[in-house]
Amino acid sequence: LTKENNVEVYNCTMHYDMQRLCVKPILYPCSRTFDENCSNASIYSSVAEPLVKFAACGGVASILMYGQTGSGKTHTMGGIEDLAVNDLFRLVEEEARTNMKVRRDKGPASYLRTVRVHYVELAGKEIRDLISNEEPNTPTGNSEVKIIEKDGQVQLLNSTAQVVKCPKDLSKAIALGKSRRATASTDVNSVSSRSHAVCQIELIPPSNDKNGKRGVLTLIDAAGSERKNDSMYHTSERQKESTDINESLWALKECIRVKALNEEEDGSEKKRLVIPYRNSNLTRLLQESFERKDAKLCVVATVTPNATDTEHTMESLKTVCTIAGTNKNITEGNVRTCFPSSLKHGKSKLVAPKCWTNDQLARWLEKKRISFTKIPDDVDGKVVMRMSAIQLRARLCDGNVQIADNIFKALRNESDRVDIILREERKKARR
C-alpha cells in the first residue's frame, strides 16, 4: 500500500532470455486502502457508515464485496453487517425524534420508518430465499423467488419480507441467512461461497410522511472469483457454478460501464445508452442503483498478498477499478530485470531426472549399479520419467520385471530427493 491510497503490485515474470527475472510495478488507484492491521471498525467508518446514513435518510446505497475465494470477503462483510445493524436503528430513531419536534403533534413512534429485510441467494439462474420460515430443501421451503418491477421499484416475489423491530431481530435474520448459504470445498478454499448472497434492508417511511423516500441498503457478498487453473479439477457442476459467477460479475461491470458513459454524456445531444441490467439476476436486483442518479455504490476488493496469488490480485483490482471507472488511471512503472539468487551464487549442480540427457541417464544407472543394456539414443530423462513400470519392462528391460521395477522406484526416489533439495535452496535464496 502506498501513501496515495494506491495498491502497488509487483508482477514478476521471466525474461525472454529465460535467465533473468522481470519485475514490473503496477499501481491501482483506490479511494481507501486497508492492510492486515486494520480493524472492522476502521473499515466500517471509512467505507460503510456514510452509505448507511445515506440509506437511512431515504437514499439507495449498495456495498459489494469482490475478490478471490478465500481472501476474506465474507469476514469483512460480517464486520460491516454487525456494525450497520445498530447504526440503522439509531439513525431511524434520531430521524423520528427530529420529525416529532418539528411537527409537535404525535409521539416519535408514529414517525419511525419500518425496517424490512430480504435475504436471498443468487445461484446461477435461481434465486433462493434464505430467511423463509419453511425448512430449506423441502417442497414448501424451496418456492421459486422472482424479480419483478412495480412502480419503478424492484421487488422480490415469493421472498420473505421480514419486518424487524430492533437490532437483535435484524442480526438474527442475517445470521439465519448466512447459515443457509451454499458453500462447497474448492482447491483454494474449503468453504468457498458458491453463490452471491444479497441482504437487502428497506427503510420504509411512515404513512404520515408524504415526502419521505424509501431507503434501501443492499449488502452483496459476491461469490469468490477463481482462475481457470483453480477450477480445472472441479466437477462439471462446480465448473458450471464458476461460469455463472463470472457471467454475473461481467454483467455488473457492463452495467456500471454504461452508467458511467451516460453520466459523461449528460447535457450533450447524444442519445443515452440502455443499461443492460436484465442480463443477470444480480444486476436486476441493483436496477435502482443504475437508474437513480442519487444512488451510491461502493465496491470493496479483498486481495491475498501472496506471491502465488499475484495474478488473481491483479485481476481483482483491475475488475474493481473497471467497476469504479478508474481503470484508465492504472499505471505501470519501469520494468526492472535481475538474476535469481541461484544464478548469482552459482547454480546448483543438482538436476532433476526429467531434465537429464541420454548420457546423464546412463551414468546415473551405472552409478546405481543397475544392470542395463544400452539405452536408445532417443531416450532421455524426460522420456523415461513418463514411462510406467510396464512400459520400462517392454521397451528397455527386455521383459525383466525386477529390473523395470527397480529403475521405476529408483527414478521416483531420485526425483523426490532432488526436488526437496532444490526447494530448500530456493527458500534460502529468498532470505
Coordinates of C-alpha atoms in Angstrom, one line a residue:
L1 CA 0.0 0.0 0.0
T2 CA 1.2 3.5 -0.8
K3 CA 0.6 6.8 0.9
E4 CA -1.6 8.0 -2.0
N5 CA -4.1 5.2 -1.4
N6 CA -2.8 3.2 -4.3
V7 CA -2.2 -0.6 -4.2
E8 CA 1.1 -1.4 -5.7
V9 CA 1.6 -4.9 -7.1
Y10 CA 5.0 -6.2 -8.3
N11 CA 4.4 -8.6 -11.2
C12 CA 7.4 -10.9 -11.5
T13 CA 7.8 -12.8 -14.8
M14 CA 10.6 -14.5 -16.7
H15 CA 12.6 -12.5 -19.2
Y16 CA 12.5 -13.8 -22.8
D17 CA 16.1 -14.9 -22.4
M18 CA 14.9 -17.4 -19.7
Q19 CA 17.8 -16.3 -17.4
R20 CA 16.7 -13.0 -15.9
L21 CA 13.5 -12.1 -13.9
C22 CA 11.4 -9.1 -14.9
V23 CA 9.8 -7.1 -12.1
K24 CA 7.1 -4.6 -13.1
P25 CA 5.3 -2.5 -10.5
I26 CA 1.6 -1.7 -11.3
L27 CA -0.3 1.0 -9.4
Y28 CA -4.1 0.5 -8.9
P29 CA -5.9 3.7 -7.7
C30 CA -8.3 3.2 -4.8
S31 CA -10.4 5.6 -2.6
R32 CA -9.2 3.9 0.5
T33 CA -6.7 1.1 1.3
F34 CA -6.5 -1.1 4.4
D35 CA -3.8 -3.5 5.4
E36 CA -4.0 -6.6 7.6
N37 CA -3.7 -4.5 10.8
C38 CA -6.9 -2.6 10.2
S39 CA -9.9 -3.3 12.4
N40 CA -13.5 -3.9 11.2
A41 CA -14.5 -0.6 12.9
S42 CA -12.0 1.4 10.9
I43 CA -13.2 -0.2 7.6
Y44 CA -16.8 0.4 8.6
S45 CA -16.3 4.1 9.4
S46 CA -14.5 4.8 6.2
V47 CA -16.5 2.6 3.8
A48 CA -19.9 1.7 5.1
E49 CA -21.0 4.3 7.6
P50 CA -21.6 7.1 5.1
L51 CA -23.7 4.8 2.9
V52 CA -25.7 3.5 6.0
K53 CA -26.5 7.1 6.9
F54 CA -27.5 7.8 3.3
A55 CA -29.9 4.9 3.1
A56 CA -31.4 5.8 6.5
C57 CA -32.4 9.2 5.0
G58 CA -34.2 7.7 2.0
G59 CA -31.3 7.0 -0.4
V60 CA -30.3 3.9 -2.3
A61 CA -26.9 2.5 -1.3
S62 CA -25.1 -0.7 -2.2
I63 CA -21.9 -2.3 -0.9
L64 CA -20.4 -5.1 -3.0
M65 CA -17.6 -7.4 -1.7
Y66 CA -15.5 -8.7 -4.6
G67 CA -12.3 -10.8 -4.7
Q68 CA -10.5 -14.1 -4.8
T69 CA -12.1 -17.0 -3.0
G70 CA -10.5 -17.3 0.5
S71 CA -9.4 -13.7 0.6
G72 CA -11.7 -12.6 3.4
K73 CA -14.9 -11.2 1.7
T74 CA -17.4 -12.9 4.0
H75 CA -15.3 -12.0 7.1
T76 CA -15.2 -8.3 6.1
M77 CA -18.9 -8.2 5.2
G78 CA -19.7 -9.8 8.5
G79 CA -17.9 -6.9 10.3
I80 CA -19.8 -4.3 8.3
E81 CA -23.2 -6.1 8.9
D82 CA -22.6 -6.2 12.7
L83 CA -21.9 -2.5 13.0
A84 CA -24.5 -1.4 10.4
V85 CA -27.3 -3.2 12.3
N86 CA -27.1 -0.9 15.4
D87 CA -26.4 2.2 13.4
L88 CA -29.5 1.8 11.2
F89 CA -31.9 1.7 14.1
R90 CA -30.2 4.5 15.9
L91 CA -30.5 6.7 12.8
V92 CA -34.1 5.7 12.3
E93 CA -34.9 6.7 15.9
E94 CA -33.0 10.0 15.6
E95 CA -35.0 10.9 12.4
A96 CA -38.3 10.1 14.2
R97 CA -37.4 12.3 17.2
T98 CA -36.4 15.2 14.8
N99 CA -39.7 14.9 12.9
M100 CA -41.7 14.8 16.1
K101 CA -40.0 18.0 17.3
V102 CA -40.8 19.8 14.0
R103 CA -44.4 18.8 13.9
R104 CA -45.2 18.6 17.7
D105 CA -48.3 16.6 17.2
K106 CA -47.6 12.9 18.0
G107 CA -45.0 10.7 19.7
P108 CA -41.8 9.6 17.9
A109 CA -43.3 6.1 17.3
S110 CA -45.6 7.5 14.6
Y111 CA -42.6 8.8 12.7
L112 CA -40.5 5.6 12.8
R113 CA -39.5 4.0 9.5
T114 CA -40.4 0.4 9.1
V115 CA -37.3 -1.7 8.7
R116 CA -37.8 -4.7 6.4
V117 CA -35.2 -7.2 5.4
H118 CA -34.9 -9.7 2.4
Y119 CA -32.0 -12.2 2.3
V120 CA -31.6 -14.2 -0.9
E121 CA -29.0 -16.3 -2.6
L122 CA -28.3 -16.0 -6.3
A123 CA -27.1 -19.3 -7.5
G124 CA -26.8 -19.4 -11.3
K125 CA -30.3 -18.6 -12.7
E126 CA -32.0 -19.5 -9.5
I127 CA -32.9 -17.2 -6.6
R128 CA -33.4 -18.8 -3.2
D129 CA -34.9 -17.3 -0.1
L130 CA -32.6 -17.7 2.9
I131 CA -34.8 -16.5 5.7
S132 CA -38.0 -18.3 4.9
N133 CA -39.9 -19.8 7.9
E134 CA -40.1 -23.1 5.9
E135 CA -37.3 -25.5 6.2
P136 CA -34.9 -25.4 3.3
N137 CA -34.7 -28.4 0.8
T138 CA -38.4 -29.1 1.3
P139 CA -41.2 -28.7 -1.2
T140 CA -42.6 -25.6 0.6
G141 CA -39.2 -24.3 1.6
N142 CA -37.9 -24.0 -2.0
S143 CA -40.5 -21.8 -3.6
E144 CA -39.1 -20.0 -6.6
V145 CA -38.2 -16.4 -6.0
K146 CA -38.7 -14.0 -8.9
I147 CA -37.7 -10.4 -9.5
I148 CA -40.5 -8.0 -10.6
E149 CA -40.6 -4.3 -11.3
K150 CA -43.5 -2.4 -9.8
D151 CA -43.9 1.4 -9.6
G152 CA -40.3 1.9 -10.6
Q153 CA -39.1 -0.3 -7.7
V154 CA -37.5 -3.8 -7.7
Q155 CA -39.5 -6.3 -5.7
L156 CA -38.8 -10.0 -4.8
L157 CA -41.9 -12.1 -5.4
N158 CA -42.3 -15.1 -3.1
S159 CA -39.4 -13.8 -0.9
T160 CA -39.8 -13.4 2.8
A161 CA -40.0 -9.7 3.7
Q162 CA -39.3 -9.8 7.4
V163 CA -40.2 -6.8 9.4
V164 CA -37.7 -6.3 12.2
K165 CA -38.3 -4.1 15.3
C166 CA -34.8 -4.0 16.8
P167 CA -31.1 -4.6 16.1
K168 CA -31.3 -8.1 17.7
D169 CA -34.1 -9.2 15.3
L170 CA -32.1 -7.9 12.3
S171 CA -29.0 -9.7 13.5
K172 CA -30.9 -13.0 13.9
A173 CA -32.3 -12.7 10.3
I174 CA -28.8 -12.1 8.9
A175 CA -27.3 -15.0 10.9
L176 CA -30.1 -17.3 9.6
G177 CA -29.4 -16.3 6.0
K178 CA -25.7 -16.9 6.4
S179 CA -26.2 -20.4 7.9
R180 CA -28.3 -21.4 4.9
R181 CA -26.0 -20.1 2.2
A182 CA -24.5 -22.6 -0.2
T183 CA -20.8 -23.4 0.2
A184 CA -18.5 -26.0 -1.3
S185 CA -14.9 -27.1 -1.0
T186 CA -12.6 -26.0 -3.8
D187 CA -8.8 -26.3 -4.3
V188 CA -8.5 -22.8 -3.0
N189 CA -10.9 -22.6 -0.1
S190 CA -12.6 -25.5 1.9
V191 CA -15.7 -23.4 2.5
S192 CA -15.9 -21.3 -0.7
S193 CA -19.2 -19.4 -1.3
R194 CA -20.6 -20.7 -4.5
S195 CA -23.3 -18.1 -4.8
H196 CA -24.0 -14.3 -4.4
A197 CA -25.6 -13.5 -1.0
V198 CA -27.8 -10.4 -1.1
C199 CA -29.1 -8.8 2.1
Q200 CA -31.5 -6.0 1.2
I201 CA -32.7 -3.8 4.0
E202 CA -35.6 -1.5 3.2
L203 CA -36.4 1.6 5.3
I204 CA -40.0 2.5 4.6
P205 CA -41.2 5.9 5.6
P206 CA -44.4 6.1 7.8
S207 CA -47.7 6.7 6.1
N208 CA -48.0 10.2 7.6
D209 CA -44.7 11.3 5.9
K210 CA -45.9 12.1 2.4
N211 CA -42.5 13.5 1.3
G212 CA -40.5 10.6 2.8
K213 CA -38.5 8.4 0.4
R214 CA -37.9 4.7 0.7
G215 CA -34.3 4.0 1.7
V216 CA -32.6 0.8 0.5
L217 CA -29.3 -0.6 1.8
T218 CA -28.1 -3.6 -0.2
L219 CA -25.2 -5.7 1.0
I220 CA -23.7 -8.1 -1.5
D221 CA -21.2 -10.8 -0.6
A222 CA -20.2 -11.9 -4.1
A223 CA -19.1 -15.5 -4.8
G224 CA -15.4 -16.0 -4.8
S225 CA -13.8 -15.5 -8.2
E226 CA -11.5 -18.2 -9.5
R227 CA -9.0 -18.6 -12.3
K228 CA -9.4 -21.4 -14.8
N229 CA -6.4 -23.2 -13.2
D230 CA -8.2 -23.1 -9.8
S231 CA -11.3 -24.9 -11.2
M232 CA -9.8 -27.2 -13.8
Y233 CA -10.2 -30.3 -11.5
H234 CA -13.7 -29.4 -10.4
T235 CA -16.8 -31.5 -11.2
S236 CA -19.0 -30.3 -14.1
E237 CA -21.4 -28.9 -11.5
R238 CA -18.7 -26.8 -9.8
Q239 CA -17.4 -25.6 -13.3
K240 CA -20.9 -24.5 -14.2
E241 CA -21.2 -22.6 -11.0
S242 CA -17.9 -20.8 -11.8
T243 CA -19.2 -19.9 -15.2
D244 CA -22.4 -18.5 -13.8
I245 CA -20.5 -16.5 -11.2
N246 CA -18.2 -15.0 -13.8
E247 CA -21.1 -14.1 -16.2
S248 CA -23.0 -12.2 -13.4
L249 CA -19.8 -10.3 -12.5
W250 CA -19.2 -9.4 -16.1
A251 CA -22.8 -8.2 -16.4
L252 CA -22.3 -6.0 -13.4
K253 CA -19.1 -4.5 -15.0
E254 CA -21.1 -3.8 -18.2
C255 CA -23.9 -2.0 -16.3
I256 CA -21.6 0.2 -14.4
R257 CA -19.5 1.0 -17.5
V258 CA -22.7 2.1 -19.5
K259 CA -23.9 4.1 -16.5
A260 CA -20.6 5.9 -16.3
L261 CA -20.7 6.7 -20.1
N262 CA -24.2 8.1 -19.7
E263 CA -23.1 10.3 -16.9
E264 CA -20.2 11.6 -19.0
E265 CA -22.6 12.5 -21.8
D266 CA -25.1 14.3 -19.5
G267 CA -26.0 17.6 -21.1
S268 CA -24.9 16.6 -24.6
E269 CA -27.2 15.8 -27.5
K270 CA -26.0 12.2 -27.7
K271 CA -28.6 9.5 -27.1
R272 CA -28.3 7.8 -23.7
L273 CA -27.3 4.1 -23.8
V274 CA -29.6 1.5 -22.4
I275 CA -28.1 -0.1 -19.3
P276 CA -28.2 -3.9 -19.7
Y277 CA -29.3 -4.7 -16.1
R278 CA -31.6 -7.5 -17.3
N279 CA -28.6 -9.7 -18.3
S280 CA -28.3 -11.2 -14.8
N281 CA -30.3 -11.6 -11.6
L282 CA -27.5 -9.7 -9.7
T283 CA -27.8 -6.6 -11.9
R284 CA -31.6 -6.8 -11.9
L285 CA -31.6 -6.6 -8.1
L286 CA -29.4 -3.5 -8.4
Q287 CA -31.7 -1.8 -11.0
E288 CA -32.4 1.2 -8.8
S289 CA -28.7 1.7 -8.3
F290 CA -28.2 2.1 -12.0
E291 CA -31.3 4.1 -12.8
R292 CA -31.4 6.6 -9.9
K293 CA -28.9 9.4 -10.3
D294 CA -28.6 9.8 -6.5
A295 CA -27.8 6.1 -5.9
K296 CA -24.4 5.2 -4.4
L297 CA -22.4 2.0 -4.9
C298 CA -19.2 1.0 -3.1
V299 CA -17.1 -1.9 -4.2
V300 CA -14.6 -3.4 -1.7
A301 CA -11.9 -5.6 -3.2
T302 CA -10.2 -8.2 -1.0
V303 CA -6.8 -9.5 -2.1
T304 CA -4.4 -12.0 -0.8
P305 CA -0.8 -10.7 -0.5
N306 CA 0.9 -13.9 -1.6
A307 CA 3.3 -14.2 -4.5
T308 CA 1.4 -17.2 -5.7
D309 CA -1.8 -15.1 -5.9
T310 CA -0.3 -12.2 -7.8
E311 CA -2.3 -13.0 -11.0
H312 CA -5.5 -13.1 -9.0
T313 CA -4.8 -9.9 -7.1
M314 CA -4.1 -8.1 -10.4
E315 CA -7.3 -9.4 -11.9
S316 CA -9.4 -8.5 -8.8
L317 CA -8.0 -4.9 -8.7
K318 CA -8.4 -4.4 -12.4
T319 CA -12.1 -5.6 -12.2
V320 CA -12.8 -3.3 -9.3
C321 CA -11.2 -0.3 -11.0
T322 CA -13.3 -1.0 -14.1
I323 CA -16.4 -1.1 -11.9
A324 CA -15.4 2.2 -10.3
G325 CA -14.4 3.8 -13.6
T326 CA -10.8 4.4 -12.6
N327 CA -9.3 1.7 -14.8
K328 CA -7.8 4.4 -17.1
N329 CA -5.7 5.6 -14.1
I330 CA -3.9 2.3 -13.7
T331 CA -0.2 3.0 -14.2
E332 CA 2.8 0.8 -14.8
G333 CA 6.2 1.5 -13.5
N334 CA 9.6 0.9 -15.1
V335 CA 10.5 -2.8 -15.7
R336 CA 13.5 -4.0 -13.7
T337 CA 15.5 -7.1 -14.5
C338 CA 17.6 -9.2 -12.2
F339 CA 19.1 -12.6 -11.9
P340 CA 17.7 -15.1 -9.5
S341 CA 19.8 -15.7 -6.4
S342 CA 20.6 -19.2 -7.5
L343 CA 22.4 -17.8 -10.6
K344 CA 24.2 -15.1 -8.6
H345 CA 25.8 -17.5 -6.2
G346 CA 26.3 -20.4 -8.6
K347 CA 23.6 -22.6 -9.9
S348 CA 23.0 -25.9 -8.0
K349 CA 24.7 -28.9 -9.7
L350 CA 21.6 -31.0 -9.0
V351 CA 19.5 -31.7 -12.0
A352 CA 16.0 -33.3 -11.8
P353 CA 15.8 -36.7 -13.6
K354 CA 13.2 -35.3 -16.0
C355 CA 15.9 -32.9 -17.3
W356 CA 18.6 -35.5 -17.8
T357 CA 20.3 -36.1 -21.1
N358 CA 20.8 -39.5 -22.5
D359 CA 24.4 -39.6 -21.2
Q360 CA 23.3 -38.4 -17.7
L361 CA 20.7 -41.1 -17.5
A362 CA 23.3 -43.7 -18.5
R363 CA 25.8 -42.5 -15.9
W364 CA 23.2 -42.5 -13.2
L365 CA 22.1 -46.1 -13.9
E366 CA 25.8 -47.1 -13.9
K367 CA 26.3 -45.4 -10.6
K368 CA 23.3 -47.2 -9.1
R369 CA 24.7 -50.5 -10.4
I370 CA 21.5 -51.3 -12.2
S371 CA 22.3 -53.9 -14.9
F372 CA 21.0 -52.4 -18.1
T373 CA 21.5 -52.9 -21.8
K374 CA 22.5 -49.9 -24.0
I375 CA 19.9 -47.1 -23.7
P376 CA 18.5 -46.0 -27.1
D377 CA 19.7 -42.6 -28.2
D378 CA 16.2 -41.2 -28.3
V379 CA 15.6 -41.9 -24.6
D380 CA 16.5 -39.2 -22.1
G381 CA 15.3 -38.3 -18.6
K382 CA 12.1 -36.6 -19.9
V383 CA 11.1 -39.7 -21.9
V384 CA 11.9 -42.3 -19.2
M385 CA 10.1 -40.3 -16.4
R386 CA 6.9 -40.5 -18.4
M387 CA 7.1 -44.3 -18.7
S388 CA 5.3 -46.6 -16.3
A389 CA 6.9 -49.8 -14.9
I390 CA 5.2 -51.8 -17.6
Q391 CA 6.5 -49.6 -20.4
L392 CA 10.0 -49.7 -19.0
R393 CA 9.9 -53.5 -18.9
A394 CA 8.6 -53.7 -22.5
R395 CA 10.8 -51.1 -24.1
L396 CA 14.1 -51.0 -22.2
C397 CA 14.4 -54.1 -19.9
D398 CA 13.7 -57.0 -22.3
G399 CA 10.7 -58.0 -20.3
N400 CA 12.6 -58.3 -17.0
V401 CA 10.1 -57.3 -14.3
Q402 CA 12.6 -57.0 -11.5
I403 CA 14.9 -54.6 -13.3
A404 CA 12.0 -52.5 -14.6
D405 CA 10.6 -52.1 -11.0
N406 CA 14.0 -51.2 -9.6
I407 CA 14.5 -48.5 -12.2
F408 CA 11.0 -47.1 -11.8
K409 CA 11.3 -46.9 -8.0
A410 CA 14.9 -45.5 -8.1
L411 CA 13.9 -42.8 -10.6
R412 CA 11.0 -41.6 -8.4
N413 CA 13.1 -41.6 -5.3
E414 CA 15.8 -39.6 -7.0
S415 CA 13.2 -37.1 -8.4
D416 CA 11.8 -36.6 -4.8
R417 CA 15.3 -36.2 -3.3
V418 CA 16.3 -33.5 -5.9
D419 CA 13.0 -31.7 -5.6
I420 CA 13.4 -31.4 -1.8
I421 CA 17.0 -30.1 -2.0
L422 CA 16.1 -27.6 -4.7
R423 CA 13.1 -26.3 -2.8
E424 CA 15.3 -25.7 0.3
E425 CA 17.8 -23.9 -1.8
R426 CA 15.1 -21.6 -3.2
K427 CA 13.9 -20.8 0.4
K428 CA 17.4 -19.9 1.4
A429 CA 17.8 -17.7 -1.6
R430 CA 14.7 -15.7 -0.7
R431 CA 16.0 -15.0 2.7

